[in-house]
mmCIF file with all atom_site columns, C-alpha atoms in Angstrom:
data_model
loop_
_atom_site.group_PDB
_atom_site.id
_atom_site.type_symbol
_atom_site.label_atom_id
_atom_site.label_alt_id
_atom_site.label_comp_id
_atom_site.label_asym_id
_atom_site.label_entity_id
_atom_site.label_seq_id
_atom_site.pdbx_PDB_ins_code
_atom_site.Cartn_x
_atom_site.Cartn_y
_atom_site.Cartn_z
_atom_site.occupancy
_atom_site.B_iso_or_equiv
_atom_site.pdbx_formal_charge
_atom_site.auth_seq_id
_atom_site.auth_comp_id
_atom_site.auth_asym_id
_atom_site.auth_atom_id
_atom_site.pdbx_PDB_model_num
ATOM 1   C CA . LYS T 1 1   ? 5.155   -29.822 -51.199 1.00 58.00 ? 1   LYS T CA 1
ATOM 2   C CA . LEU T 1 2   ? 6.791   -31.558 -48.235 1.00 57.00 ? 2   LEU T CA 1
ATOM 3   C CA . LEU T 1 3   ? 3.485   -31.934 -46.413 1.00 61.00 ? 3   LEU T CA 1
ATOM 4   C CA . SER T 1 4   ? 1.936   -33.465 -49.514 1.00 60.00 ? 4   SER T CA 1
ATOM 5   C CA . GLN T 1 5   ? 4.856   -35.890 -49.906 1.00 61.00 ? 5   GLN T CA 1
ATOM 6   C CA . LYS T 1 6   ? 4.418   -36.972 -46.280 1.00 64.00 ? 6   LYS T CA 1
ATOM 7   C CA . GLY T 1 7   ? 0.761   -37.790 -46.937 1.00 70.00 ? 7   GLY T CA 1
ATOM 8   C CA . LYS T 1 8   ? -0.587  -34.732 -45.132 1.00 70.00 ? 8   LYS T CA 1
ATOM 9   C CA . SER T 1 9   ? -2.655  -33.500 -48.053 1.00 69.00 ? 9   SER T CA 1
ATOM 10  C CA . GLU T 1 10  ? -5.272  -31.651 -45.980 1.00 77.00 ? 10  GLU T CA 1
ATOM 11  C CA . GLU T 1 11  ? -2.605  -29.655 -44.168 1.00 79.00 ? 11  GLU T CA 1
ATOM 12  C CA . ALA T 1 12  ? -0.744  -29.035 -47.426 1.00 75.00 ? 12  ALA T CA 1
ATOM 13  C CA . GLN T 1 13  ? -3.972  -27.842 -49.024 1.00 78.00 ? 13  GLN T CA 1
ATOM 14  C CA . HIS T 1 14  ? -4.593  -25.453 -46.116 1.00 81.00 ? 14  HIS T CA 1
ATOM 15  C CA . TYR T 1 15  ? -1.191  -23.791 -46.534 1.00 80.00 ? 15  TYR T CA 1
ATOM 16  C CA . LEU T 1 16  ? -1.450  -23.692 -50.330 1.00 79.00 ? 16  LEU T CA 1
ATOM 17  C CA . ASP T 1 17  ? -4.865  -22.018 -50.134 1.00 81.00 ? 17  ASP T CA 1
ATOM 18  C CA . LYS T 1 18  ? -3.491  -19.503 -47.640 1.00 85.00 ? 18  LYS T CA 1
ATOM 19  C CA . GLY T 1 19  ? -0.492  -18.772 -49.877 1.00 83.00 ? 19  GLY T CA 1
ATOM 20  C CA . ILE T 1 20  ? -2.697  -18.366 -52.958 1.00 81.00 ? 20  ILE T CA 1
ATOM 21  C CA . ARG T 1 21  ? -4.927  -15.912 -51.089 1.00 85.00 ? 21  ARG T CA 1
ATOM 22  C CA . LEU T 1 22  ? -1.824  -13.876 -50.196 1.00 87.00 ? 22  LEU T CA 1
ATOM 23  C CA . CYS T 1 23  ? -0.326  -14.070 -53.700 1.00 81.00 ? 23  CYS T CA 1
ATOM 24  C CA . PRO T 1 24  ? -3.042  -15.074 -56.222 1.00 81.00 ? 24  PRO T CA 1
ATOM 25  C CA . ASP T 1 25  ? -0.767  -14.761 -59.292 1.00 79.00 ? 25  ASP T CA 1
ATOM 26  C CA . PHE T 1 26  ? 1.920   -17.190 -58.053 1.00 77.00 ? 26  PHE T CA 1
ATOM 27  C CA . GLU T 1 27  ? 1.582   -19.897 -60.695 1.00 72.00 ? 27  GLU T CA 1
ATOM 28  C CA . LYS T 1 28  ? 3.818   -22.399 -58.918 1.00 75.00 ? 28  LYS T CA 1
ATOM 29  C CA . ALA T 1 29  ? 1.484   -22.443 -55.888 1.00 78.00 ? 29  ALA T CA 1
ATOM 30  C CA . HIS T 1 30  ? -1.471  -23.140 -58.195 1.00 73.00 ? 30  HIS T CA 1
ATOM 31  C CA . ARG T 1 31  ? 0.442   -25.999 -59.861 1.00 74.00 ? 31  ARG T CA 1
ATOM 32  C CA . GLN T 1 32  ? 1.308   -27.498 -56.478 1.00 77.00 ? 32  GLN T CA 1
ATOM 33  C CA . ARG T 1 33  ? -2.341  -27.195 -55.435 1.00 80.00 ? 33  ARG T CA 1
ATOM 34  C CA . VAL T 1 34  ? -3.350  -29.190 -58.531 1.00 75.00 ? 34  VAL T CA 1
ATOM 35  C CA . ARG T 1 35  ? -0.705  -31.826 -57.779 1.00 75.00 ? 35  ARG T CA 1
ATOM 36  C CA . THR T 1 36  ? -1.762  -32.113 -54.120 1.00 78.00 ? 36  THR T CA 1
ATOM 37  C CA . LEU T 1 37  ? -5.436  -32.485 -55.020 1.00 77.00 ? 37  LEU T CA 1
ATOM 38  C CA . ARG T 1 38  ? -4.649  -35.100 -57.681 1.00 72.00 ? 38  ARG T CA 1
ATOM 39  C CA . GLU T 1 39  ? -2.521  -37.115 -55.280 1.00 73.00 ? 39  GLU T CA 1
ATOM 40  C CA . ALA T 1 40  ? -5.365  -37.002 -52.734 1.00 77.00 ? 40  ALA T CA 1
ATOM 41  C CA . GLY T 1 41  ? -7.759  -38.420 -55.374 1.00 74.00 ? 41  GLY T CA 1
ATOM 42  C CA . LYS T 1 42  ? -9.814  -35.221 -55.604 1.00 76.00 ? 42  LYS T CA 1
ATOM 43  C CA . VAL T 1 43  ? -10.025 -35.161 -59.397 1.00 67.00 ? 43  VAL T CA 1
ATOM 44  C CA . ARG T 1 44  ? -12.872 -32.659 -59.818 1.00 70.00 ? 44  ARG T CA 1
ATOM 45  C CA . GLU T 1 45  ? -11.281 -30.192 -57.400 1.00 77.00 ? 45  GLU T CA 1
ATOM 46  C CA . ALA T 1 46  ? -7.930  -30.663 -59.145 1.00 71.00 ? 46  ALA T CA 1
ATOM 47  C CA . LEU T 1 47  ? -9.543  -29.843 -62.502 1.00 69.00 ? 47  LEU T CA 1
ATOM 48  C CA . ASP T 1 48  ? -11.062 -26.678 -61.028 1.00 71.00 ? 48  ASP T CA 1
ATOM 49  C CA . ALA T 1 49  ? -7.681  -25.684 -59.592 1.00 73.00 ? 49  ALA T CA 1
ATOM 50  C CA . LEU T 1 50  ? -6.081  -26.478 -62.939 1.00 70.00 ? 50  LEU T CA 1
ATOM 51  C CA . ARG T 1 51  ? -8.336  -23.977 -64.694 1.00 67.00 ? 51  ARG T CA 1
ATOM 52  C CA . SER T 1 52  ? -6.940  -21.258 -62.414 1.00 69.00 ? 52  SER T CA 1
ATOM 53  C CA . ALA T 1 53  ? -3.364  -22.330 -63.118 1.00 68.00 ? 53  ALA T CA 1
ATOM 54  C CA . VAL T 1 54  ? -3.970  -22.416 -66.884 1.00 62.00 ? 54  VAL T CA 1
ATOM 55  C CA . ARG T 1 55  ? -5.389  -18.883 -66.765 1.00 63.00 ? 55  ARG T CA 1
ATOM 56  C CA . LEU T 1 56  ? -2.095  -17.727 -65.257 1.00 63.00 ? 56  LEU T CA 1
ATOM 57  C CA . ASN T 1 57  ? 0.058   -19.504 -67.864 1.00 59.00 ? 57  ASN T CA 1
ATOM 58  C CA . HIS T 1 58  ? -1.701  -21.121 -70.805 1.00 53.00 ? 58  HIS T CA 1
ATOM 59  C CA . ARG T 1 59  ? 1.673   -21.977 -72.393 1.00 54.00 ? 59  ARG T CA 1
ATOM 60  C CA . ASN T 1 60  ? 2.749   -24.435 -69.682 1.00 55.00 ? 60  ASN T CA 1
ATOM 61  C CA . ASP T 1 61  ? 2.875   -27.841 -71.417 1.00 50.00 ? 61  ASP T CA 1
ATOM 62  C CA . TRP T 1 62  ? 2.403   -29.844 -68.242 1.00 52.00 ? 62  TRP T CA 1
ATOM 63  C CA . LEU T 1 63  ? -0.795  -28.023 -67.380 1.00 53.00 ? 63  LEU T CA 1
ATOM 64  C CA . GLY T 1 64  ? -2.354  -29.047 -70.696 1.00 53.00 ? 64  GLY T CA 1
ATOM 65  C CA . ASN T 1 65  ? -1.276  -32.637 -70.222 1.00 52.00 ? 65  ASN T CA 1
ATOM 66  C CA . TRP T 1 66  ? -2.560  -32.743 -66.632 1.00 54.00 ? 66  TRP T CA 1
ATOM 67  C CA . ARG T 1 67  ? -5.907  -31.399 -67.805 1.00 53.00 ? 67  ARG T CA 1
ATOM 68  C CA . ALA T 1 68  ? -6.288  -34.223 -70.301 1.00 50.00 ? 68  ALA T CA 1
ATOM 69  C CA . GLU T 1 69  ? -5.192  -36.783 -67.718 1.00 52.00 ? 69  GLU T CA 1
ATOM 70  C CA . GLY T 1 70  ? -7.580  -35.376 -65.115 1.00 50.00 ? 70  GLY T CA 1
ATOM 71  C CA . VAL T 1 71  ? -10.502 -35.372 -67.516 1.00 48.00 ? 71  VAL T CA 1
ATOM 72  C CA . SER T 1 72  ? -9.706  -38.988 -68.370 1.00 49.00 ? 72  SER T CA 1
ATOM 73  C CA . ALA T 1 73  ? -9.811  -39.982 -64.688 1.00 48.00 ? 73  ALA T CA 1
ATOM 74  C CA . ASP T 1 74  ? -12.985 -37.968 -64.118 1.00 46.00 ? 74  ASP T CA 1
ATOM 75  C CA . VAL T 1 75  ? -15.269 -38.502 -67.116 1.00 47.00 ? 75  VAL T CA 1
ATOM 76  C CA . GLY T 1 76  ? -13.536 -40.937 -69.445 1.00 51.00 ? 76  GLY T CA 1
ATOM 77  C CA . GLY T 1 77  ? -11.175 -41.343 -72.326 1.00 54.00 ? 77  GLY T CA 1
ATOM 78  C CA . VAL T 1 78  ? -13.252 -39.827 -75.136 1.00 60.00 ? 78  VAL T CA 1
ATOM 79  C CA . ALA T 1 79  ? -13.261 -36.356 -73.540 1.00 64.00 ? 79  ALA T CA 1
ATOM 80  C CA . SER T 1 80  ? -9.596  -36.750 -72.671 1.00 67.00 ? 80  SER T CA 1
ATOM 81  C CA . LEU T 1 81  ? -8.749  -37.753 -76.230 1.00 72.00 ? 81  LEU T CA 1
ATOM 82  C CA . GLY T 1 82  ? -10.216 -34.520 -77.615 1.00 74.00 ? 82  GLY T CA 1
ATOM 83  C CA . LEU T 1 83  ? -8.053  -32.489 -75.241 1.00 73.00 ? 83  LEU T CA 1
ATOM 84  C CA . LEU T 1 84  ? -4.977  -34.560 -76.046 1.00 77.00 ? 84  LEU T CA 1
ATOM 85  C CA . ASP T 1 85  ? -5.543  -34.246 -79.804 1.00 81.00 ? 85  ASP T CA 1
ATOM 86  C CA . SER T 1 86  ? -5.742  -30.483 -79.465 1.00 80.00 ? 86  SER T CA 1
ATOM 87  C CA . PHE T 1 87  ? -2.719  -30.352 -77.161 1.00 80.00 ? 87  PHE T CA 1
ATOM 88  C CA . CYS T 1 88  ? -0.613  -32.597 -79.427 1.00 84.00 ? 88  CYS T CA 1
ATOM 89  C CA . ARG T 1 89  ? -1.444  -30.468 -82.483 1.00 85.00 ? 89  ARG T CA 1
ATOM 90  C CA . ARG T 1 90  ? -0.097  -27.406 -80.645 1.00 83.00 ? 90  ARG T CA 1
ATOM 91  C CA . ASN T 1 91  ? 2.847   -29.329 -79.136 1.00 83.00 ? 91  ASN T CA 1
ATOM 92  C CA . PRO T 1 92  ? 3.796   -32.053 -81.648 1.00 84.00 ? 92  PRO T CA 1
ATOM 93  C CA . ARG T 1 93  ? 7.118   -32.848 -79.915 1.00 86.00 ? 93  ARG T CA 1
ATOM 94  C CA . HIS T 1 94  ? 5.702   -33.237 -76.408 1.00 84.00 ? 94  HIS T CA 1
ATOM 95  C CA . LEU T 1 95  ? 6.461   -36.923 -75.847 1.00 88.00 ? 95  LEU T CA 1
ATOM 96  C CA . TRP T 1 96  ? 4.613   -37.260 -72.537 1.00 83.00 ? 96  TRP T CA 1
ATOM 97  C CA . ALA T 1 97  ? 1.368   -36.039 -74.091 1.00 82.00 ? 97  ALA T CA 1
ATOM 98  C CA . LEU T 1 98  ? 1.900   -38.211 -77.164 1.00 87.00 ? 98  LEU T CA 1
ATOM 99  C CA . ALA T 1 99  ? 2.455   -41.280 -74.960 1.00 86.00 ? 99  ALA T CA 1
ATOM 100 C CA . TRP T 1 100 ? -0.651  -40.424 -72.942 1.00 81.00 ? 100 TRP T CA 1
ATOM 101 C CA . ARG T 1 101 ? -2.665  -40.083 -76.166 1.00 83.00 ? 101 ARG T CA 1
ATOM 102 C CA . GLY T 1 102 ? -1.377  -43.501 -77.282 1.00 86.00 ? 102 GLY T CA 1
ATOM 103 C CA . GLU T 1 103 ? -2.419  -45.008 -73.967 1.00 81.00 ? 103 GLU T CA 1
ATOM 104 C CA . THR T 1 104 ? -5.850  -43.366 -74.174 1.00 78.00 ? 104 THR T CA 1
ATOM 105 C CA . LEU T 1 105 ? -6.364  -44.549 -77.761 1.00 80.00 ? 105 LEU T CA 1
ATOM 106 C CA . SER T 1 106 ? -5.458  -48.068 -76.675 1.00 81.00 ? 106 SER T CA 1
ATOM 107 C CA . GLN T 1 107 ? -7.940  -47.945 -73.797 1.00 74.00 ? 107 GLN T CA 1
ATOM 108 C CA . LEU T 1 108 ? -10.627 -46.886 -76.279 1.00 74.00 ? 108 LEU T CA 1
ATOM 109 C CA . GLY T 1 109 ? -9.787  -49.791 -78.601 1.00 81.00 ? 109 GLY T CA 1
ATOM 110 C CA . GLY T 1 110 ? -7.787  -47.823 -81.184 1.00 86.00 ? 110 GLY T CA 1
ATOM 111 C CA . ASN T 1 111 ? -4.712  -50.025 -80.897 1.00 89.00 ? 111 ASN T CA 1
ATOM 112 C CA . SER T 1 112 ? -3.416  -49.534 -84.441 1.00 93.00 ? 112 SER T CA 1
ATOM 113 C CA . GLU T 1 113 ? -3.625  -45.765 -84.115 1.00 91.00 ? 113 GLU T CA 1
ATOM 114 C CA . ALA T 1 114 ? -2.133  -45.933 -80.610 1.00 91.00 ? 114 ALA T CA 1
ATOM 115 C CA . LEU T 1 115 ? 0.877   -47.798 -81.993 1.00 96.00 ? 115 LEU T CA 1
ATOM 116 C CA . LEU T 1 116 ? 1.635   -44.883 -84.331 1.00 94.00 ? 116 LEU T CA 1
ATOM 117 C CA . ASP T 1 117 ? 1.857   -42.478 -81.383 1.00 93.00 ? 117 ASP T CA 1
ATOM 118 C CA . LEU T 1 118 ? 3.791   -44.918 -79.219 1.00 95.00 ? 118 LEU T CA 1
ATOM 119 C CA . ASP T 1 119 ? 6.217   -45.691 -82.061 1.00 95.00 ? 119 ASP T CA 1
ATOM 120 C CA . ARG T 1 120 ? 7.069   -41.974 -82.266 1.00 94.00 ? 120 ARG T CA 1
ATOM 121 C CA . VAL T 1 121 ? 7.646   -41.819 -78.526 1.00 95.00 ? 121 VAL T CA 1
ATOM 122 C CA . VAL T 1 122 ? 9.870   -44.931 -78.498 1.00 96.00 ? 122 VAL T CA 1
ATOM 123 C CA . LYS T 1 123 ? 11.856  -43.622 -81.474 1.00 96.00 ? 123 LYS T CA 1
ATOM 124 C CA . ASN T 1 124 ? 12.591  -40.355 -79.637 1.00 95.00 ? 124 ASN T CA 1
ATOM 125 C CA . LYS T 1 125 ? 12.991  -41.767 -76.129 1.00 95.00 ? 125 LYS T CA 1
ATOM 126 C CA . PRO T 1 126 ? 13.973  -45.451 -76.427 1.00 96.00 ? 126 PRO T CA 1
ATOM 127 C CA . ALA T 1 127 ? 14.992  -45.859 -72.766 1.00 96.00 ? 127 ALA T CA 1
ATOM 128 C CA . TRP T 1 128 ? 11.512  -45.041 -71.418 1.00 93.00 ? 128 TRP T CA 1
ATOM 129 C CA . ALA T 1 129 ? 9.694   -48.196 -70.227 1.00 93.00 ? 129 ALA T CA 1
ATOM 130 C CA . TRP T 1 130 ? 6.135   -46.843 -70.216 1.00 88.00 ? 130 TRP T CA 1
ATOM 131 C CA . PRO T 1 131 ? 5.612   -46.552 -74.015 1.00 92.00 ? 131 PRO T CA 1
ATOM 132 C CA . HIS T 1 132 ? 7.265   -49.945 -74.567 1.00 95.00 ? 132 HIS T CA 1
ATOM 133 C CA . ALA T 1 133 ? 4.789   -51.539 -72.156 1.00 93.00 ? 133 ALA T CA 1
ATOM 134 C CA . TRP T 1 134 ? 1.850   -49.860 -73.854 1.00 91.00 ? 134 TRP T CA 1
ATOM 135 C CA . ARG T 1 135 ? 3.173   -50.916 -77.262 1.00 95.00 ? 135 ARG T CA 1
ATOM 136 C CA . GLY T 1 136 ? 3.298   -54.479 -75.927 1.00 95.00 ? 136 GLY T CA 1
ATOM 137 C CA . GLU T 1 137 ? -0.267  -54.204 -74.693 1.00 91.00 ? 137 GLU T CA 1
ATOM 138 C CA . CYS T 1 138 ? -1.484  -52.852 -78.056 1.00 93.00 ? 138 CYS T CA 1
ATOM 139 C CA . LEU T 1 139 ? 0.365   -55.559 -79.972 1.00 95.00 ? 139 LEU T CA 1
ATOM 140 C CA . LEU T 1 140 ? -1.112  -58.255 -77.745 1.00 92.00 ? 140 LEU T CA 1
ATOM 141 C CA . ARG T 1 141 ? -4.624  -56.891 -78.279 1.00 89.00 ? 141 ARG T CA 1
ATOM 142 C CA . LEU T 1 142 ? -3.966  -56.996 -82.026 1.00 93.00 ? 142 LEU T CA 1
ATOM 143 C CA . GLY T 1 143 ? -2.890  -60.661 -81.769 1.00 93.00 ? 143 GLY T CA 1
ATOM 144 C CA . ARG T 1 144 ? 0.774   -59.968 -82.527 1.00 95.00 ? 144 ARG T CA 1
ATOM 145 C CA . THR T 1 145 ? 2.065   -61.972 -79.560 1.00 95.00 ? 145 THR T CA 1
ATOM 146 C CA . ALA T 1 146 ? 5.718   -62.380 -80.593 1.00 96.00 ? 146 ALA T CA 1
ATOM 147 C CA . GLN T 1 147 ? 6.132   -58.618 -81.019 1.00 96.00 ? 147 GLN T CA 1
ATOM 148 C CA . ALA T 1 148 ? 4.202   -57.994 -77.798 1.00 96.00 ? 148 ALA T CA 1
ATOM 149 C CA . ARG T 1 149 ? 6.565   -60.295 -75.884 1.00 96.00 ? 149 ARG T CA 1
ATOM 150 C CA . VAL T 1 150 ? 9.609   -58.374 -77.181 1.00 96.00 ? 150 VAL T CA 1
ATOM 151 C CA . GLU T 1 151 ? 8.132   -54.993 -76.179 1.00 96.00 ? 151 GLU T CA 1
ATOM 152 C CA . LEU T 1 152 ? 7.074   -56.152 -72.729 1.00 95.00 ? 152 LEU T CA 1
ATOM 153 C CA . GLU T 1 153 ? 10.489  -57.702 -72.060 1.00 95.00 ? 153 GLU T CA 1
ATOM 154 C CA . ARG T 1 154 ? 12.114  -54.465 -73.213 1.00 96.00 ? 154 ARG T CA 1
ATOM 155 C CA . ALA T 1 155 ? 9.899   -52.464 -70.839 1.00 95.00 ? 155 ALA T CA 1
ATOM 156 C CA . LEU T 1 156 ? 10.860  -54.725 -67.932 1.00 94.00 ? 156 LEU T CA 1
ATOM 157 C CA . ALA T 1 157 ? 14.548  -54.539 -68.801 1.00 96.00 ? 157 ALA T CA 1
ATOM 158 C CA . LEU T 1 158 ? 14.282  -50.750 -68.669 1.00 96.00 ? 158 LEU T CA 1
ATOM 159 C CA . ASP T 1 159 ? 12.202  -50.693 -65.480 1.00 92.00 ? 159 ASP T CA 1
ATOM 160 C CA . PRO T 1 160 ? 12.154  -54.000 -63.563 1.00 92.00 ? 160 PRO T CA 1
ATOM 161 C CA . LEU T 1 161 ? 9.531   -52.616 -61.150 1.00 87.00 ? 161 LEU T CA 1
ATOM 162 C CA . TYR T 1 162 ? 6.957   -51.645 -63.794 1.00 82.00 ? 162 TYR T CA 1
ATOM 163 C CA . GLY T 1 163 ? 3.945   -53.684 -62.689 1.00 82.00 ? 163 GLY T CA 1
ATOM 164 C CA . ARG T 1 164 ? 1.757   -53.109 -65.735 1.00 80.00 ? 164 ARG T CA 1
ATOM 165 C CA . ALA T 1 165 ? 4.369   -54.743 -67.976 1.00 86.00 ? 165 ALA T CA 1
ATOM 166 C CA . TYR T 1 166 ? 4.320   -57.832 -65.734 1.00 87.00 ? 166 TYR T CA 1
ATOM 167 C CA . PHE T 1 167 ? 0.531   -57.924 -65.903 1.00 85.00 ? 167 PHE T CA 1
ATOM 168 C CA . TRP T 1 168 ? 0.483   -57.879 -69.708 1.00 85.00 ? 168 TRP T CA 1
ATOM 169 C CA . ARG T 1 169 ? 3.383   -60.303 -69.962 1.00 89.00 ? 169 ARG T CA 1
ATOM 170 C CA . GLY T 1 170 ? 1.281   -62.647 -67.835 1.00 87.00 ? 170 GLY T CA 1
ATOM 171 C CA . ARG T 1 171 ? -1.631  -62.168 -70.239 1.00 84.00 ? 171 ARG T CA 1
ATOM 172 C CA . LEU T 1 172 ? 0.583   -63.536 -73.019 1.00 84.00 ? 172 LEU T CA 1
ATOM 173 C CA . HIS T 1 173 ? 0.286   -66.945 -71.374 1.00 79.00 ? 173 HIS T CA 1
ATOM 174 C CA . MET T 1 174 ? -3.511  -66.957 -71.115 1.00 68.00 ? 174 MET T CA 1
#
C-alpha cells in the first residue's frame, strides 16, 4: 500500500503478486491489487483482479461498487448501470453505490431519475459534497438554474476544493 501511495505502482504490483502467490486466499491482498491497478489506470487488469477478489468474498459491498465503477471506466455507463442496479437492489442502503448510480444515470441523460437517487443520498448523508454537486449538475441540465445554484453552492461550502462543483457553477453563467 505504501509503495502504491508513493507512486511506485509497478513495484507495489510485484510485491502484491508475490504475496498472493504465497497466500492466494488473502482477500485484503487481492483488494489492494485491484486498488493499485486502478490507480495506475490499468482498468481491464483491475477488473480481472476484481473477479478474483469477488470470488473470495462476494458479500464485500465495496467490491461490487468497484466493479460497476471499473466497468463504467472501461466500456461505458450502460454496462455499469446494469451492475449498479443489481448491486443497489441487493444493498438498498449503500449510499456510495446509490450516489454512483445517480451519477451514471445523469451521464446517460436520465437526470430526473438520477435526482431520485441523489435525493436519497443527500437525505441520509447531508454533509457529503459529491451528491450535492451531482444534484446541481442534474438540475442545471433540466433547466432548473436557481435550484442548481443552491446545490452547487452547498457542495462548495461542504468541500471548497471540489473542482467539479466549480465547473458546473461556471456553466450556470453560460
